[in-house]
Each structure stands twice: as C-alpha cells, then as structure tokens.
CSV table of C-alpha atoms in Angstrom, one decimal:
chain,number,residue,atom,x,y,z
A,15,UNK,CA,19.0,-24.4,15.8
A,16,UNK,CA,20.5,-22.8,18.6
A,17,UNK,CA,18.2,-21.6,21.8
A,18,UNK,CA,20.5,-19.4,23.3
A,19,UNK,CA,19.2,-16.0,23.3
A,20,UNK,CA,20.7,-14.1,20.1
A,21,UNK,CA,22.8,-10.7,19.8
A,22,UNK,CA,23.4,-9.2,16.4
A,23,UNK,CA,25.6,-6.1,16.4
A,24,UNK,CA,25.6,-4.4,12.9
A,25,UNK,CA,29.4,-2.8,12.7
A,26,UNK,CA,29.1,0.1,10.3
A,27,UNK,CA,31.7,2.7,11.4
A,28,UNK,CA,35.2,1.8,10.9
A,29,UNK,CA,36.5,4.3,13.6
A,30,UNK,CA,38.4,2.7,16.7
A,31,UNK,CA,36.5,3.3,19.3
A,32,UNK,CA,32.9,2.4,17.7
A,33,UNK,CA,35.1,-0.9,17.0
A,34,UNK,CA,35.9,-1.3,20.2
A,35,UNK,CA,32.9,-0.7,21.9
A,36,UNK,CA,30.9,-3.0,19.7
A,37,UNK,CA,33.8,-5.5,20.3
A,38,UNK,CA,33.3,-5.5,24.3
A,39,UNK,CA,29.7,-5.7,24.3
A,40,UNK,CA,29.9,-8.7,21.4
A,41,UNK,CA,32.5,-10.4,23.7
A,42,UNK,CA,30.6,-10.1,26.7
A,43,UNK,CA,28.0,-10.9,24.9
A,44,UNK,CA,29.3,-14.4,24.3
A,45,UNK,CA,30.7,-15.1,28.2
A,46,UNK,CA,27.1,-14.5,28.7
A,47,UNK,CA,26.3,-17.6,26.7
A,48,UNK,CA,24.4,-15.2,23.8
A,49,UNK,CA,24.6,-16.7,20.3
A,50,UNK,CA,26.6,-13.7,18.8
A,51,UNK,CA,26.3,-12.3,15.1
A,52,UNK,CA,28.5,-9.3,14.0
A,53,UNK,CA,27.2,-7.9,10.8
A,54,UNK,CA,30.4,-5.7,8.5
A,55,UNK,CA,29.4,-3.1,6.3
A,56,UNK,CA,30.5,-0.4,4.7
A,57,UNK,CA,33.4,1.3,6.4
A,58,UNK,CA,33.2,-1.1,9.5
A,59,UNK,CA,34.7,-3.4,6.9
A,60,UNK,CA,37.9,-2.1,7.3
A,61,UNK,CA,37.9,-3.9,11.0
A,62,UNK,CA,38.0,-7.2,9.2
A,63,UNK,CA,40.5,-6.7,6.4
A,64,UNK,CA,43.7,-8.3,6.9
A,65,UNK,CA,46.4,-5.9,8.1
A,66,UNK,CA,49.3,-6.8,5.7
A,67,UNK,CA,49.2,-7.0,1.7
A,68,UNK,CA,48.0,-4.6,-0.5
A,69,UNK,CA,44.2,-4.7,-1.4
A,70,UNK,CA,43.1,-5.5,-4.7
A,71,UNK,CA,40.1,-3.9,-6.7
A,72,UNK,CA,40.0,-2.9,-10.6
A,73,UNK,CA,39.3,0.2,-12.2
A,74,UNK,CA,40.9,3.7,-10.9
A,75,UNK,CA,38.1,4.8,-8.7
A,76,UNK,CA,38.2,1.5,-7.0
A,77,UNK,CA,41.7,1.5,-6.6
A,78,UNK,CA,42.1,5.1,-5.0
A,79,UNK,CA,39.2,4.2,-2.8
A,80,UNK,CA,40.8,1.0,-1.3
A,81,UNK,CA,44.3,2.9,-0.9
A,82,UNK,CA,42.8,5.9,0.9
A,83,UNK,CA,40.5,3.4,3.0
A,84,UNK,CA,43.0,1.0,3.4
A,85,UNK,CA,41.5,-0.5,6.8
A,86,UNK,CA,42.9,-3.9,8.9
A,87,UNK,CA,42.3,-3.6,12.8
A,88,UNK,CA,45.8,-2.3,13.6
A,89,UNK,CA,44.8,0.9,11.1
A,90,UNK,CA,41.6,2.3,12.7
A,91,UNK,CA,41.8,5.7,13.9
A,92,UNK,CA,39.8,7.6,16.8
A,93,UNK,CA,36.2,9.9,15.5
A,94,UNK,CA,37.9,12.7,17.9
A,95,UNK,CA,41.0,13.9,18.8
A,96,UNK,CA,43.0,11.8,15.7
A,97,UNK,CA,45.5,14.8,15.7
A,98,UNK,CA,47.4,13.1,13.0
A,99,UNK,CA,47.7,9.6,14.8
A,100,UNK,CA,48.8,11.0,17.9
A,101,UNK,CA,45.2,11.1,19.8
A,102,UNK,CA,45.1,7.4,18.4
A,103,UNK,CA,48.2,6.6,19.4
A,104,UNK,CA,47.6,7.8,22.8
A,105,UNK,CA,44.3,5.5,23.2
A,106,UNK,CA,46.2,2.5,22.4
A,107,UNK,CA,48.7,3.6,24.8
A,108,UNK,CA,46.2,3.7,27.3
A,109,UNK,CA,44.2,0.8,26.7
A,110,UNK,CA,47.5,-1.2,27.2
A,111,UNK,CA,47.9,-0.2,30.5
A,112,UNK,CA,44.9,-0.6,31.5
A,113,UNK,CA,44.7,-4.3,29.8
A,114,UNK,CA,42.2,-3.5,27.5
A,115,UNK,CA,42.9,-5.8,24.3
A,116,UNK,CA,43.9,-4.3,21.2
A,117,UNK,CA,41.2,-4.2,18.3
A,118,UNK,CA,43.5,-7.3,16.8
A,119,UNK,CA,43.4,-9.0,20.2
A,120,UNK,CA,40.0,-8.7,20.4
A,121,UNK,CA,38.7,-9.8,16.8
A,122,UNK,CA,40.6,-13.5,18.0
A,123,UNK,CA,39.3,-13.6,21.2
A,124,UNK,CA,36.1,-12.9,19.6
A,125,UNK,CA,36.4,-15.8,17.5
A,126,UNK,CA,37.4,-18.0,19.7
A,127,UNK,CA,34.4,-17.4,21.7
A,128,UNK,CA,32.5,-18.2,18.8
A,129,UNK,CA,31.4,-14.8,17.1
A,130,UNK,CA,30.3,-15.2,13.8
A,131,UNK,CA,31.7,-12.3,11.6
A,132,UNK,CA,29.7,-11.5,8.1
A,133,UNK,CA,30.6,-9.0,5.9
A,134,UNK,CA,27.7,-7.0,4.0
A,135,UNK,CA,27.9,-8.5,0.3
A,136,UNK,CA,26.5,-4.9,-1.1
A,137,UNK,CA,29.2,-3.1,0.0
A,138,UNK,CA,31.9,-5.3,-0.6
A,139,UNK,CA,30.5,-4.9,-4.5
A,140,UNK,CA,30.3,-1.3,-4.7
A,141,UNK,CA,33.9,-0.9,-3.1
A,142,UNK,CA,35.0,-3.6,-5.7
A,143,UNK,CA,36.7,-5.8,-3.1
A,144,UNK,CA,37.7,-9.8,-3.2
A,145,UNK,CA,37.4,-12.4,-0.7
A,146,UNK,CA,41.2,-12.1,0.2
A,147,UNK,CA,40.9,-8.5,1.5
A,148,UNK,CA,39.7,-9.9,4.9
A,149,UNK,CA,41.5,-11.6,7.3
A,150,UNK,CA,41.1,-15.3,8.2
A,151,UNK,CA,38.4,-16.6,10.4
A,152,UNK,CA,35.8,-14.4,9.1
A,153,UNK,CA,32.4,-16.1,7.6
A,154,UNK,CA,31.2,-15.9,4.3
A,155,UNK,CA,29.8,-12.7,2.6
A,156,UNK,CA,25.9,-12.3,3.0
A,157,UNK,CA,23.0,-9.4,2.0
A,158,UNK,CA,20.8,-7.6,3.8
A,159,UNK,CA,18.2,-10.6,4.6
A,160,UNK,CA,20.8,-12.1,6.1
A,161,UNK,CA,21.1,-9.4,8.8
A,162,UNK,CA,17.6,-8.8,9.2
A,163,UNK,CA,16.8,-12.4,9.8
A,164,UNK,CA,19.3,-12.9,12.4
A,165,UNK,CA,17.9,-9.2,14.3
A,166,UNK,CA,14.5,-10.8,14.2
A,167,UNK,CA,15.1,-13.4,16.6
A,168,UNK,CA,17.8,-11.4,18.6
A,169,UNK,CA,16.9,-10.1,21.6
A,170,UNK,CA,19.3,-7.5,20.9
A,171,UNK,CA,20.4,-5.5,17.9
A,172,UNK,CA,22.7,-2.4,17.7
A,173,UNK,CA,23.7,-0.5,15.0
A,174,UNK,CA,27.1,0.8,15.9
B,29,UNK,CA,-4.4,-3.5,13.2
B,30,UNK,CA,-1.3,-5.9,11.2
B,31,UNK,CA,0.1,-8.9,12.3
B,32,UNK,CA,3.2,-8.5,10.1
B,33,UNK,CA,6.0,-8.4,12.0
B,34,UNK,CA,7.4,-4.8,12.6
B,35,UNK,CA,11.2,-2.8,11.7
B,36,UNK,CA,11.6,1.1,12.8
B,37,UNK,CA,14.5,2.7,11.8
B,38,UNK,CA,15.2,6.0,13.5
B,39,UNK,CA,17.4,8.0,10.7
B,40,UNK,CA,19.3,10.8,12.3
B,41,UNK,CA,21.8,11.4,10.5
B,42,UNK,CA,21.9,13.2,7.4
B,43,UNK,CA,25.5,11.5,5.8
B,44,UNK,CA,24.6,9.8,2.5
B,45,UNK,CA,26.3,6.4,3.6
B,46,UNK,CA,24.5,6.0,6.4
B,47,UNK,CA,21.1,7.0,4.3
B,48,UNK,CA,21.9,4.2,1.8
B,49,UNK,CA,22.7,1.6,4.8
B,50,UNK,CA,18.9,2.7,6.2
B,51,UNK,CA,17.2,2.0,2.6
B,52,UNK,CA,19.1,-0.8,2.1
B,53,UNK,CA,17.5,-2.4,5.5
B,54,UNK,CA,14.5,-0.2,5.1
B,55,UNK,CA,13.3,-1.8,1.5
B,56,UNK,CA,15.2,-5.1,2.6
B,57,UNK,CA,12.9,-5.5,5.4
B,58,UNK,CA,9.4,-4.8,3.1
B,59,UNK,CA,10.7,-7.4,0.6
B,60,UNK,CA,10.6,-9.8,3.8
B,61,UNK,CA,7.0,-9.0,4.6
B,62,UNK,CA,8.0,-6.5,6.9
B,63,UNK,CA,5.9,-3.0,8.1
B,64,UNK,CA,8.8,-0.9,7.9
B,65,UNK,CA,8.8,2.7,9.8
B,66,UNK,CA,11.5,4.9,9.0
B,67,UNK,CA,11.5,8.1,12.2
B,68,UNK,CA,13.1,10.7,10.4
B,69,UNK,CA,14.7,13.4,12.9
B,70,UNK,CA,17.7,15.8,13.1
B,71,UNK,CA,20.0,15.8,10.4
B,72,UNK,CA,18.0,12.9,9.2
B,73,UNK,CA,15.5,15.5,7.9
B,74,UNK,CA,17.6,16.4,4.9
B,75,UNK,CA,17.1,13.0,3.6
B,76,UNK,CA,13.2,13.4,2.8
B,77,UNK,CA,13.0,17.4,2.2
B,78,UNK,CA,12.4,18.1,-1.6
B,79,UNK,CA,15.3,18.0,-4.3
B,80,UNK,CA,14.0,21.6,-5.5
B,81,UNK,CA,13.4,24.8,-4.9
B,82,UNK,CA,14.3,26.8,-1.4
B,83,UNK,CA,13.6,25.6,1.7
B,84,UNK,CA,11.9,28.7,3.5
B,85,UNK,CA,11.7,29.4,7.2
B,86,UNK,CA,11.6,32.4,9.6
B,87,UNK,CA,14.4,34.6,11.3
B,88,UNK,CA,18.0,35.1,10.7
B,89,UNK,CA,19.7,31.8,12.7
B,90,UNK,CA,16.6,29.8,10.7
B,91,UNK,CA,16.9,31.1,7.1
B,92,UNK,CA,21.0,30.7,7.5
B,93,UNK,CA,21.1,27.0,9.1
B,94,UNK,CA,18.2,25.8,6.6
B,95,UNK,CA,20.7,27.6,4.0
B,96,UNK,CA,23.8,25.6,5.2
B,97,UNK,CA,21.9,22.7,5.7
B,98,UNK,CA,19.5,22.6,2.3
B,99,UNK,CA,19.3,18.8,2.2
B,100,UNK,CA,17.5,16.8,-0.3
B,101,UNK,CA,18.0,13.1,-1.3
B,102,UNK,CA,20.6,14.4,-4.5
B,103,UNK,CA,22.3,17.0,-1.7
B,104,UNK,CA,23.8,14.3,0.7
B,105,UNK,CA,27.5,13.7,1.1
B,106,UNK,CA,29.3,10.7,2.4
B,107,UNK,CA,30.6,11.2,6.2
B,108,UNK,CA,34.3,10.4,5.1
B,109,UNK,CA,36.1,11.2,2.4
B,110,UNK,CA,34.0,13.9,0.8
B,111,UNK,CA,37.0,15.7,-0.4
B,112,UNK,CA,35.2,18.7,-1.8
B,113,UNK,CA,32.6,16.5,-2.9
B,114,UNK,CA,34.6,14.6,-5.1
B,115,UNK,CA,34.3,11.1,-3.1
B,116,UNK,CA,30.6,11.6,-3.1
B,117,UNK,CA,30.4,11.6,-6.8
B,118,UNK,CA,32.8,8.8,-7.1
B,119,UNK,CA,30.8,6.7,-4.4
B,120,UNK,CA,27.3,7.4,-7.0
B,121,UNK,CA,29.5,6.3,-9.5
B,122,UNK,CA,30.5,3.2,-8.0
B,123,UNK,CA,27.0,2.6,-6.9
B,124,UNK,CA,25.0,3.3,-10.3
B,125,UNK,CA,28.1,0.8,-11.8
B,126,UNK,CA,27.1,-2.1,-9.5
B,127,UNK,CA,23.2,-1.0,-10.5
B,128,UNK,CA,22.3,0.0,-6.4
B,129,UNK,CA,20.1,2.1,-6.9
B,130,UNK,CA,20.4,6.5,-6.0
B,131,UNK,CA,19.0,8.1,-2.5
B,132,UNK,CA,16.2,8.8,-4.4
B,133,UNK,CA,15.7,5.8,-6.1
B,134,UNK,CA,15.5,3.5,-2.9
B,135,UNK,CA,13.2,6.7,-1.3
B,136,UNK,CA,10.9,6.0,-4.2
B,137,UNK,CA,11.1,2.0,-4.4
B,138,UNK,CA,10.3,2.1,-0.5
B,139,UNK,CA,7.5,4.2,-0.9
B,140,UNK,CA,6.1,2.1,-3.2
B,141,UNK,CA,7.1,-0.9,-0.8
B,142,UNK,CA,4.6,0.8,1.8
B,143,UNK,CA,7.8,1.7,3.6
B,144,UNK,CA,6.2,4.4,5.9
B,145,UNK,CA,8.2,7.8,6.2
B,146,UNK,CA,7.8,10.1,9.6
B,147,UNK,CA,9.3,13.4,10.1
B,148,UNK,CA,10.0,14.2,13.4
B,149,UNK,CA,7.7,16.9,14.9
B,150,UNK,CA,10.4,18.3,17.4
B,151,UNK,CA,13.3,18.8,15.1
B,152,UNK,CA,10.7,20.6,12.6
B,153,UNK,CA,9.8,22.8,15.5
B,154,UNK,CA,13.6,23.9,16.5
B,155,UNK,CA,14.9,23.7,13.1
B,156,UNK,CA,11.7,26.1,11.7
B,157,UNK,CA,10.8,23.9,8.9
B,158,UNK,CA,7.4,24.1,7.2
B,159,UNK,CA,5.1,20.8,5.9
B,160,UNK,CA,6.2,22.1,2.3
B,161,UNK,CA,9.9,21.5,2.5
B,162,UNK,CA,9.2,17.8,2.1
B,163,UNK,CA,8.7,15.5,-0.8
B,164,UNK,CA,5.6,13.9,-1.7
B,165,UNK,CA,4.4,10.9,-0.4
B,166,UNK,CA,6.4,11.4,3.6
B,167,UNK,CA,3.9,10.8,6.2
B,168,UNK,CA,2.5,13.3,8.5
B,169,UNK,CA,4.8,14.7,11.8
B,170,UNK,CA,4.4,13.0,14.9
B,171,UNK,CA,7.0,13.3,18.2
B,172,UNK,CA,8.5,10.9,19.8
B,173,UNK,CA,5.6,8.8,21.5
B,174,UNK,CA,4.9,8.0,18.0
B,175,UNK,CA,8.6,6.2,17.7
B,176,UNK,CA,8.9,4.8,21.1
B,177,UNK,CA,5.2,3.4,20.1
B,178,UNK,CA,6.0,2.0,16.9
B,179,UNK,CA,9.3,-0.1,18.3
B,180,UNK,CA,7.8,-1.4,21.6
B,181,UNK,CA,6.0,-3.3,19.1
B,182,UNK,CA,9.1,-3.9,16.7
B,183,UNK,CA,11.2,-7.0,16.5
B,184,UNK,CA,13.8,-5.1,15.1
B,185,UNK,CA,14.7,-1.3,16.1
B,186,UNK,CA,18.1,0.6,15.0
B,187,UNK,CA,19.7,4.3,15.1
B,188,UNK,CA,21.1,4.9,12.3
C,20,UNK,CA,11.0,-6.8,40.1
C,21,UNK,CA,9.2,-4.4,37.7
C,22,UNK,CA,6.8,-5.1,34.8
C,23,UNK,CA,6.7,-2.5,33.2
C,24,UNK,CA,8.6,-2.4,29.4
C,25,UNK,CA,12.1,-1.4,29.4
C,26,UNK,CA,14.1,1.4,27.4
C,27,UNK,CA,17.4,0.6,27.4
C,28,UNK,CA,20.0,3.7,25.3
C,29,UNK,CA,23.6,3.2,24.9
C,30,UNK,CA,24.8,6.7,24.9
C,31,UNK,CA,28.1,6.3,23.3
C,32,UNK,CA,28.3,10.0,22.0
C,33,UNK,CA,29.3,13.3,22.9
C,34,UNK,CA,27.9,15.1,20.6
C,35,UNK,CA,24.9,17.9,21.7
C,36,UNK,CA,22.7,16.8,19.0
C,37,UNK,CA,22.8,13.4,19.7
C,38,UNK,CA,22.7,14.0,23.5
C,39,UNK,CA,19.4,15.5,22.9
C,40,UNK,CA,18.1,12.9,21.0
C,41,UNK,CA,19.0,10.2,23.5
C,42,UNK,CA,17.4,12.7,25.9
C,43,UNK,CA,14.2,13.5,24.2
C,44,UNK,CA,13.6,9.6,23.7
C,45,UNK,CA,14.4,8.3,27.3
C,46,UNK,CA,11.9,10.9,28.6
C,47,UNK,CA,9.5,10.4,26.6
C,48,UNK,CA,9.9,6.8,27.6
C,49,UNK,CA,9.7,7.8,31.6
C,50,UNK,CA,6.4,9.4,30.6
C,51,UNK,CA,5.4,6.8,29.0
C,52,UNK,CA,5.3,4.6,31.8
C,53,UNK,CA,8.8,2.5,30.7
C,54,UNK,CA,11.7,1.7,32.9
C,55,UNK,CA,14.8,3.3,31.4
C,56,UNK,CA,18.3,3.1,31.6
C,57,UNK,CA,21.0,5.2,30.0
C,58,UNK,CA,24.3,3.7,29.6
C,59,UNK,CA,27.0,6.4,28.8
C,60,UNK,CA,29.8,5.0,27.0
C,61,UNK,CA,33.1,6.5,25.9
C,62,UNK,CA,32.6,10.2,24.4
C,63,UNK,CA,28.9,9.8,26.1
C,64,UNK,CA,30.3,10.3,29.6
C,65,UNK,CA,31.2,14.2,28.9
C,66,UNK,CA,27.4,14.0,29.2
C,67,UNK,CA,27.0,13.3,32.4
C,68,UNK,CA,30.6,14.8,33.7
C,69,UNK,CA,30.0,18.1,36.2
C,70,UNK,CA,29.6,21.4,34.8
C,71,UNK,CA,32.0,22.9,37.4
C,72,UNK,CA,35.7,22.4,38.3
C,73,UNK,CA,38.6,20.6,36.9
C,74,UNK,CA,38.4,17.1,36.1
C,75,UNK,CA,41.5,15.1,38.2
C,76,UNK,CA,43.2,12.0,36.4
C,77,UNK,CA,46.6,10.5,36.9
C,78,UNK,CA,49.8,10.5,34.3
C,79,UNK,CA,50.4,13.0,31.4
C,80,UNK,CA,48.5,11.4,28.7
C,81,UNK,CA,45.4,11.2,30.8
C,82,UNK,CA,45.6,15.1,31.8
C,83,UNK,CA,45.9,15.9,28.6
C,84,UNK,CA,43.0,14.0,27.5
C,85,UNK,CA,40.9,15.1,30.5
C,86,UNK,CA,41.3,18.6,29.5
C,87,UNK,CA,40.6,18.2,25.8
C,88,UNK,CA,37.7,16.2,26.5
C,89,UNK,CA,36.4,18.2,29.3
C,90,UNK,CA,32.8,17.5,29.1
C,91,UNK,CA,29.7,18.9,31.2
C,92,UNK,CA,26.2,19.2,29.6
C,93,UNK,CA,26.9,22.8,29.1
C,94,UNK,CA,30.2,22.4,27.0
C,95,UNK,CA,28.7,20.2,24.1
C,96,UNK,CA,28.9,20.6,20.6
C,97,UNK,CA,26.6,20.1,17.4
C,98,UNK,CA,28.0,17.3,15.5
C,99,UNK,CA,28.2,19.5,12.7
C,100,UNK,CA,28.5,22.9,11.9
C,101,UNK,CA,29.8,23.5,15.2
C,102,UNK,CA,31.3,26.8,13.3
C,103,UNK,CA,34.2,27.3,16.6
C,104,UNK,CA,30.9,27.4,18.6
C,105,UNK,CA,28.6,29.2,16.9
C,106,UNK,CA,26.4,26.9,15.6
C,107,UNK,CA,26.2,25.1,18.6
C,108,UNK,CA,25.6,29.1,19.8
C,109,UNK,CA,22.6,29.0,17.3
C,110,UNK,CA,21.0,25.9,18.5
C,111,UNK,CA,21.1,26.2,21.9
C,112,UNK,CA,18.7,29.7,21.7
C,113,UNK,CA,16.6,27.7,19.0
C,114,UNK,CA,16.0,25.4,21.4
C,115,UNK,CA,15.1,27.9,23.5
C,116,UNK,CA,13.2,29.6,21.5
C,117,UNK,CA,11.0,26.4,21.0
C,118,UNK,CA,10.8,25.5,24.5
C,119,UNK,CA,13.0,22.5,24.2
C,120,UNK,CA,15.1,21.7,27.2
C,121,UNK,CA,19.0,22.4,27.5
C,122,UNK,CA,20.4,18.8,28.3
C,123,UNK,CA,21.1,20.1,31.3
C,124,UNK,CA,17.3,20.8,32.0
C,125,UNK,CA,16.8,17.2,30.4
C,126,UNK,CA,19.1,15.6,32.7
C,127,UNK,CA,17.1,16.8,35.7
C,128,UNK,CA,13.6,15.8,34.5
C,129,UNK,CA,15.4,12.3,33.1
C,130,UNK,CA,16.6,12.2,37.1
C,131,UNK,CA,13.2,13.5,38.2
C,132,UNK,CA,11.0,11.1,36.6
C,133,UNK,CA,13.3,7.7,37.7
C,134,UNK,CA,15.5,7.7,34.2
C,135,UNK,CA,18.7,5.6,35.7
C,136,UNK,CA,22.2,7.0,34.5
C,137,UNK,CA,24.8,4.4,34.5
C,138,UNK,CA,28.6,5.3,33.7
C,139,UNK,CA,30.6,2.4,32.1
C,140,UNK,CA,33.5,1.2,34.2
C,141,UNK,CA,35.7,0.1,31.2
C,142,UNK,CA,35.6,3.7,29.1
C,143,UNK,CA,36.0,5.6,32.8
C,144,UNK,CA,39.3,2.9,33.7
C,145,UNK,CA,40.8,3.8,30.0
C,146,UNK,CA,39.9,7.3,30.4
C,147,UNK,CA,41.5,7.4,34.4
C,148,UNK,CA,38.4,9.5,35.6
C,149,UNK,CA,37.2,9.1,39.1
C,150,UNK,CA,33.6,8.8,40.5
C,151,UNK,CA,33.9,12.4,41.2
C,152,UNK,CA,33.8,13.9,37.4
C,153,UNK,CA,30.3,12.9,37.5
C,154,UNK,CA,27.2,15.4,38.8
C,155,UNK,CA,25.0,14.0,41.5
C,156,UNK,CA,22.1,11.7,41.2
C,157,UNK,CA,24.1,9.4,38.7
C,158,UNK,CA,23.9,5.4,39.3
C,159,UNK,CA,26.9,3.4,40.2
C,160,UNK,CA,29.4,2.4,37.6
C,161,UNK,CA,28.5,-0.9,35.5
C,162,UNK,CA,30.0,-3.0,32.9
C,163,UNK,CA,28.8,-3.9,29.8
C,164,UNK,CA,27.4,-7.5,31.1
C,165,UNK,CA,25.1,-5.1,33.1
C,166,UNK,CA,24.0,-3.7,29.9
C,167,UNK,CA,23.6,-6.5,28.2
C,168,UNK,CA,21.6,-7.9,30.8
C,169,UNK,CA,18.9,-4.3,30.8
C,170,UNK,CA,19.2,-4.8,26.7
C,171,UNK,CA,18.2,-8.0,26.8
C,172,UNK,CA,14.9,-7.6,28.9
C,173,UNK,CA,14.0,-4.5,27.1
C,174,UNK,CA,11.4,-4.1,24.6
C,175,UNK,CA,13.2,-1.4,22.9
C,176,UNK,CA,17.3,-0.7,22.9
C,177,UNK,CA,18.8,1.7,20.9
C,178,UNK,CA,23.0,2.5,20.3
C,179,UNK,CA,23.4,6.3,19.9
C-alpha cells in the first residue's frame, strides 16, 4: 500500500461548478503527490457519464429519469444564474479565457494524474443504470464501505 | 470513554437526497464498528422532527416558517426534480423497488445501530422549536462545541 | 509554527444560511482555542465582498455577472424560501431576536478573535474581480494547493 498521504473527495452534486471545484482541489491534490479517490454518487454521477449515446435503463420511471437527468461533463449546468443555459454558457466562456480547463478537460487530466474515480453502486441501482452509461477510464462500481474506508486513512475528506 | 474509531456527519440540509446519502454513510459507518454522530442543524432539523401532528412555536414569523417548513422524515423532497412532488414519489418508488430502505426506515435501523442523533441547540433557538417536535429516540440539544468536539476526535467528518 | 488543532472550512456558498453555519462553527472553533482558516470559494466570495459601492470588472460578461452576483454580507439570501426577500427578511430579525449575530457581526468577531479569511485566486481570476471587492482585514489571495496544505494539517475540514 501506498504511503502518500490520502484525499478522498465524495462528488455528490452534479452542478458545474461544485464539479469544478472538487475537480481543482482533486487535481491539485495529485501535483501535490496525495493518493487521490473521487467517490460519484447520486447526481454527481452525471460528471462521469459519457457525453454521447443515449443511456439505457428499463422500466418507464427509469427511463424518464435518465432522459431528464441525462448528465456527461459537457451537460452540467450552473446552481445559480442557469437562465436557460445562458449563465452556463457564459461560465464556460469565461473559464476559456482565463485557461481554466473544461469539466471534460479536467476529468482526463485527472486521470492522467492518477485519480481514481468510483461510482456509488447504490445509486447506480436505484437510477437503474449499466456499466456503459459512464465514460471510459472510470474504476469499477463500489458501496458505501468502500468510501468510508478510503476517508478513514485520508487526511482529507470533502463532501462536495 | 471508546476506542472505536469515530464518524460525525453534520446534516444541514433538509433535501431528501442528501438525507439518504447521510444514512447511507451514517448506518454504513456503524456496520464498520464505527461511533457514528449525526449534528443535526438548519434545514437538517426537518429530517428528525416527528411525522405527526403540528409542529407548535410562538409568534407570527415562527408559527408561519415552522408551517412552510413542517418537515418530518415522510415530508422530505428531493433537491431536483421535484416537479410538484411527483419525482419524490417516483425516487421512493425506485428506492422501495431496489429494497433501500425509507427516510424513516434508515432513521430507525441507525438508531438501533447506536447511531447517535443531535439537534442543534442554535437552530432550535432561532427557528423557535420546542423538545416535543422531535421523534423519539434523538439525543438531547447541544451547540456547536459539542460538534467541533465530537470531530477533532473523528477520523472521518463531512457536511452534508 | 503553531500547535494548536486546526479548523480548516471551504466556504464555497453564497447562501445566508450556510454563511452562518460556516460562521457559527469557525467561531466557535477560535474560542475553542483552534487555528482556523476560511477559504471562500466561488459563490462564497459574495461573503466576504464590501457592503458598499460598485464592484469593478473588465468585459461585458463579467459586468454583468458582477452585478447579478453582487454580494456583501448584508445582501445574502436563505437558500430557501427566500420569498423575493422576505424570508431572508424573517430570518434575519429571528436572528435577532435570539441574539445571534448578522454575518456581518460574525465576520468581525471571526476577524477579532484571529479567524483567517482567504479568497481563492482561481474563482476571483474567472470571476475578473479585483482585490478591492473585498472589505478590510481579509488575508491575501491563495490557491487551492494552500488549502490543501491547511486541510491536510487540520484535525477537522469541512466543504460547505
């Protein structure tokens, strides 16, 4: 095992800038030479679903779920000031200019640096969704022990 | 005093996802061995107050936010997608489907799991709530000392 | 360097109610005897922003935002039922009432008994604000490797 020190970042929201943010810290976390652990659940799961495709999911409730809450990185949308995409839009905008990376841009660098990235096996069951609804690169679905074993030895945890 | 090691949640919010995602890591974390605290504060109130009955208090701005604001494990609604309360029902749906158990279910399960409840004295004060608009079994007030206490000892703390 | 324990809070919000959260924990920390930092983040910097005077930025879509998101301690609203302001209204003379703080009384006592207030350089290059949106007796602006680096010698760090 690993004695770096450990950060474990549980992503729950899936709204852009909560992603964001708990994509900076995770990446800094790793040029800092921390052992990194991003844990997906519930609407932060959208972050990691691939952007193109449709998702699959049986029964009606299921399906209308997964439509409305369609996620992928390049979908998220702002908590504040959405104003029907255009707040969002104008975010990216500025982010661009200011060379801030995309949430795309930063889930590779991410795992290029070595971030693991787990989606929460309880949700993924209640919102009825398959392996393939996430996009490549991203670890193997794990429960609740999972999460907590990893904060235990973390010096940090956050619960974005 | 125990030698267990030590998980405080501090649940603010009052959204129904985010009260499953604290049981989830709440009885999660007892299964492990874990003493579990759960700081409950704010809109995180409305999670523990009793299902029944009305919730009194005194003076006009009191009586009409503890109206607005009833709360009660069966009373919580998801923070997106509530539509009328129409994705709440489908999300207790989907849950009692894939057997998770209710809000009041995992209250129950973690009280029998020693999981220890706290309401906090501060947001009792402001909001004008009285010992008697809580379920059986939650802990008695404390303020914030108590908290900070409890997770300068904690491996694990999170703000949910 | 200091020994005493560390409270490290991400302050990522705008929100009132979770301003006064943050606020009621990091002071009850300072009284405590801890060493705390406050890292506002994104939406969290209308915390700290002046009550007084326009907020300058550069380019259209930064005016515009600057102006929605105005900020000050004074201009915050509830989460929820904000009510166009008069639940927010409501809470702030409950408060009162109760002999809780505004935040802008907490920021002074957080200032008064050492509390540090750090801006994040990467939200406030985004966002196009200068060092002069902020009121006086806030810290220099820091990345997120400088939180990282309080988190990970704290005893207790919290994301709000």
């Amino acid at each position: 095992m690993s004695e770096n020190e450990k950060l474990t970042i549980v992503m729950f929201s899936g709204d852009m800038d909560k992603a964001i943010a708990g994509f900076i810290i995770a990446t800094t976390g790793a040029s800092m030479g921390m052992d990194v652990t991003m844990y997906f659940t519930f609407w932060g799961l959208n972050i990691i679903k691939r952007n193109e495709g449709k998702i699959k999911s049986h029964g009606i409730m299921r399906k209308m779920l997964n439509r409305m809450n369609r996620g992928g990185a390049k979908r998220l949308k702002l908590s504040k000031f959405n104003m029907l995409g255009m707040g969002t839009w104008m975010m990216k905008k500025l982010m661009k200019e200011t060379n801030t990376p995309s949430i795309d841009e930063f889930i590779k660098m991410a795992q290029d640096m070595g971030v693991k990235m787990v989606p929460c096996s309880t949700s993924i069951g209640v919102m009825g969704l398959s392996a393939d609804a996430f996009r490549e690169g991203v670890s193997s679905i794990a429960g609740a022990a999972f999460f907590l074993n990893e904060a235990r030895q973390s010096k940090v945890t956050l619960f974005i």
